Every structure is written in C-alpha cells, then in structure tokens.
C-alpha cells in the first residue's frame, strides 16, 4: 500500500509572517509487512449483502469485495495485501450478462491520506471548565505546524458488517502523532466507496486538517474532469509529469475517466468544511504528482487549505483519545465524467434544498453588507445591479433570508443621523430584491442591552428580527422619548437600556436569540442570563445552530447547540434552536453549500415584503420547523398526534404512538429520540444501518414518556449530514 511516512514542517518566524518553510524527512519506502496476513471474519455476516472473498483463485494475498450497485451491476474492489503492492489492485463494476464481464475503472492505486497537525489554543475570557476545543477564534496556521503522509504497517485485517454495509479494516496506520486504522466501506445498493483513515492522538491540544485521495505509479486514468466555478464541465488529459495542483471547482468533486468508465472523488459535503467567516472556494480538490511534496506519484483527491475564508481558520479538533474519521468518497460509474458527476450530485440534490409540500425554506445570519453596497451603487448613478447571492439562493431553493446587517460595516450605534438613512437603504434594498418567490428580511446582530457583562465575561451577541421594517437606534440620551413619530418613517424608537429593548421587542412583536451560543463572543450565553426575565419572555426565541466547532469523531454536526437545545428544554422555558449560517459577503464562485444548513418552516406560502412577514416569526416562535443540512429530510414527526412545537397531554397513555418520516440520499446511520424530565436527558437510538441510498421510511414506535417534559428527534447519515426537529412539549394532567 502507498501509505508511507513523510512530513513537512512549517514554522512562521515573526519577522517573516507566513514565510519560512522547512522540510523535515523525505519519503520512506513501503512499510508493508512481509508475512501473510490472515483476514478476521468473525464480525462479518454475509446477509449484509456485501460478499467478501479472501484470496482469489490461484492467488494469495488478495481480498475481493463485491456488492450490488444497481440492476445488472455489481461493484468490485480487489485488495492486494502483498508487501510493496498498491492496496487497490482494481476498482471496477461487474456487468451481468450471458457471461459476466468486469469493467475495470482503476487499477493499482493506493489510498493516500495527508494530515497537517497543528496546535489548539483557546482565547481568554471563557467560562470555567469550558473545553479548549470549544473555539472558533483560533488560527493554528499562525503557529508551527507539520504535514505528514500516513503510513500503513499492515499487521491485521478484519471485516466488520452492520446492516447493509461492510468495512474492511486494516491496521496499523500512523501519521505523526496520530495512529489508527484504514477503513474501506461499501454499501448495498450504492455506488459509493467510503475510505477513511480513522486516527487518534494521545497528545493534548491538537488541531489538524487532512487531504485524501488515490495515487499510482502508473495512472490507469486517462483524463480528469470537473465543474469549474462558472458551472462548465471541464476536461483535461492526464499529464504524468504535471506537479500537484490545487483546484477551485463547483460541487467539491473531481472525476477521473478511464476506458471503462469513471470514478468521482468528493468529500462529505458539510462535515469536510471547518467553520469560516467567508465561504470562499479554497481549492478543495487536487491533481498531479508530488502532492504536498510528500508523494512522488500521480494522484487526485480532496484537500484543505490552512488559511483563507476570513480572519480565523480554526481547523478540526482532535481531543486526545477520540477517533477522528478522515474520510473521502469514491463513486463508481461505467459512464463518462458527466454521468458520474450527475450521479454524485444526486447525493446533495444538486446542491439544492428540495421542495416539501406545506413548507418553505428559511435561512438566517448573513453579514453580506448589502445596505452599504446599495448606497454606494445608488450614489454612483446608473442602473442598479442584482447581487450574485440572489441567483445563488434561488438556485438552491432558499426562499427566505434573514440578514445580519451592519456587522463591521455601517453605523449601527449612531444615534440617528447616519443610522436612519442606512435603515432606509436596508429596507429599500430588501424590498427591491424580494419577489413572489424570494423574500429578504432585514435583521442585525447586536452586542448590547440583552446580556450580562462582567469582568472577563462578554455579554454575548444576539440576532434581532422584526415582522416588518422597524426604525430604531441604539442610543437614547437622557430626557429623549422612547418613541417619536417621523413624517416619512413612521415610529422611530430610541433604545438606551435593557428595559427599552424588551419593550421594543414586545411592542413590535419581534424576536431575539443568541447567535453562535457557547462559542465565539457568546461563550457565556445564554447560560449567563437564563434566569433573566427577558430570556424567559416569549420574545426571546432561544439560540441558533451551526456546525461549529468541527470534530470528526462526532457522528453529528453542531453538538454544541444540540446540547444547549436539550438544556434549555430542561430549564423549563419553551425555547427553540434554528439553523444559522453566519457568513459574510458571497459571490457565485464560493463554496456556499458546504457551509449551509436550512430551516423548513411549516408555512404554505412566502409572504410578500409589502405585507410583512409575521407568519415567519410565528412559525419559528411556535417551533413549527425542522433544521437540516439538506440530505436528510424530516418530513413528519408526530407523537400522540402532536407535531413539533405543540403540546402533548399524557393523560390517556404514557406510551403514545410515535412516527418519524424520513427521506435521505446517503445511507443513514441512526436516528435518535431525545427527551428530558427537567433534569436528565434520555436518548433512544434507532439503528438505521440497514438503509440503502435514496430512500424513504416511516419509523413507528411507542416510547415510554412518563415524567418527561419534552421530546425531539434527530437523524444522521454516513457522511455526517443530518436533521433535527424542534421539541414537542409534554404535560401530564390528571384523568
């Protein structure tokens, strides 16, 4: 196998900023064991639908893996465990007929993984006991880091099956301070091959990135293909002498073609992307020789950039002892690149959030500075333009957007002379860019009034959301009235205190919630003010969810806020968690989908800007929505006849009929019913490893809910994509 050990060391002398590149060791030869390795099949069960054949007729040191792809097609991997040989002797498709034939797509290729290892450092002013890994404001690339190419010292092989899938697990793998195994997993009914280096470290305070792909001494592919950032399918014949080249592509995929078909290579669509402030396309695929200067062979794959995407690039967390899944997918196809890419895009609905009857899509927290851009363009005269993001969102079927304007731009805390014209411009631009199928709603991220600030403790950030244009300033001088009437703007509010802010939210039926709770500038919140009246009020929605921080040991995304959702439910207030994206300016070349999530509101139409959008706030406040990355859809969640946001009375039974209707693209891993009694959280895991790709299923069960105060559901797939509901509230009145 081509896993070898090598590394590059990077240091950044202060005098030279990001300069200074030092090479450590050079490539070392194969570390494959010479003795024969037996295959442990004790955890393999043929009924999984994947056929494992140790050895090949007349050969030793081979392991054949076969599984059904589609009618008349069977996927086949031939693993070569002999020393000094590429691990994958072939990747192909067996075509049924009078005489079955093997279409060999690739041959003599090695899985390769490159791990860039840095350090984790947490900022000051954090709650006591908060993990160093619960961080966004960090930059490992500004401290020394080192890149390694993984090494496989083949000592053991075992096959583990679960549901309708099987994994070939090979050990030992080492990459610097990380050790573990290589997992090669296939799924009945799927063209996917999931290759993961599953690694852990004993060292403290480690952060990392990874690249992965396939490499070969003599490439068996003839050309590359990808979708460029303008949406054009591009082909290029292989040049065996061309050095490693990072590439900006659309849809995160690179395809290699051979005479028999093609193989698409792509990462998990969301969990591969660490949180950033900007969604710039950071050239997340690579092709060519000598990747990172650590592998002289030709190859292709996925990659991550150490810097870019804003002031902070926090990388992945690696808490000691956790198993990090550094994964990449390959899709096997007998078609040429276009067909393979089309099949790949099915897994993300073409990077589009699908329509669900009776629902509209809603997204929140965008610092796109559209107001200042509109004012600048208007001042220059000439025709007005339509920003890129409008087409981007429409192409993704994002129907309603809640902004976070004046975050680093504009004059948010001006007493009026500058702020009020900027509010005029924000409302006008939202109105101009909205139409019958697309609604942009004004909003801001605020850091004052609603918080508890103490020495060493930030008061936290929160989002404001009103059901119509509302004029308000964040300054109120002594003696100034709270509200005045403006002949052109109507009521203008002056807010100078917590009481003023609470009064404004109540009067104008607004909502507020914690942005990025328990991280960033909201490290302490909402916990710090959970007992304050304004938090307990209906105008305080709760908090927002985003996949942050990034930890590939967790099968879920955004565990930080999922835990908060459970905590808030146990605190006794009926609070909600909506999905937020929290990014800055966008353009059409960006990798937006990888950083996205979406809220599906139970709302049958999009309000027009002119009529206001109170129904949107009502749906959110009422918990009538679910949150998803897009690949897993929670079409229905019903407990005893009640949907999310509603209240169930257990007076007739404590084991109500419960149904969970799911739709998915990637095969699922599990669903989980999560409930609480006001103190404890109870989890009931539902194994879904029997699922094939592109399915629908309704789960029915009767959980015991005696003494519970709330219940919700989550579902997650093999790529870390998922969906979660808002809680259903539970009461138990006397018969």
Tab-separated table of C-alpha atoms in Angstrom, residues 52 107 154 157 222 326 397 551 661:
chain	number	residue	atom	x	y	z
A	52	UNK	CA	-16.160	-10.914	0.984
A	107	UNK	CA	-6.101	-0.382	-11.169
A	154	UNK	CA	-0.057	-3.950	7.744
A	157	UNK	CA	-7.145	-7.184	8.544
A	222	UNK	CA	-6.695	8.989	-18.979
A	326	UNK	CA	-10.740	11.432	7.862
A	397	UNK	CA	-34.266	26.846	-3.397
A	551	UNK	CA	-14.774	17.398	15.291
A	661	UNK	CA	-40.992	10.029	8.421
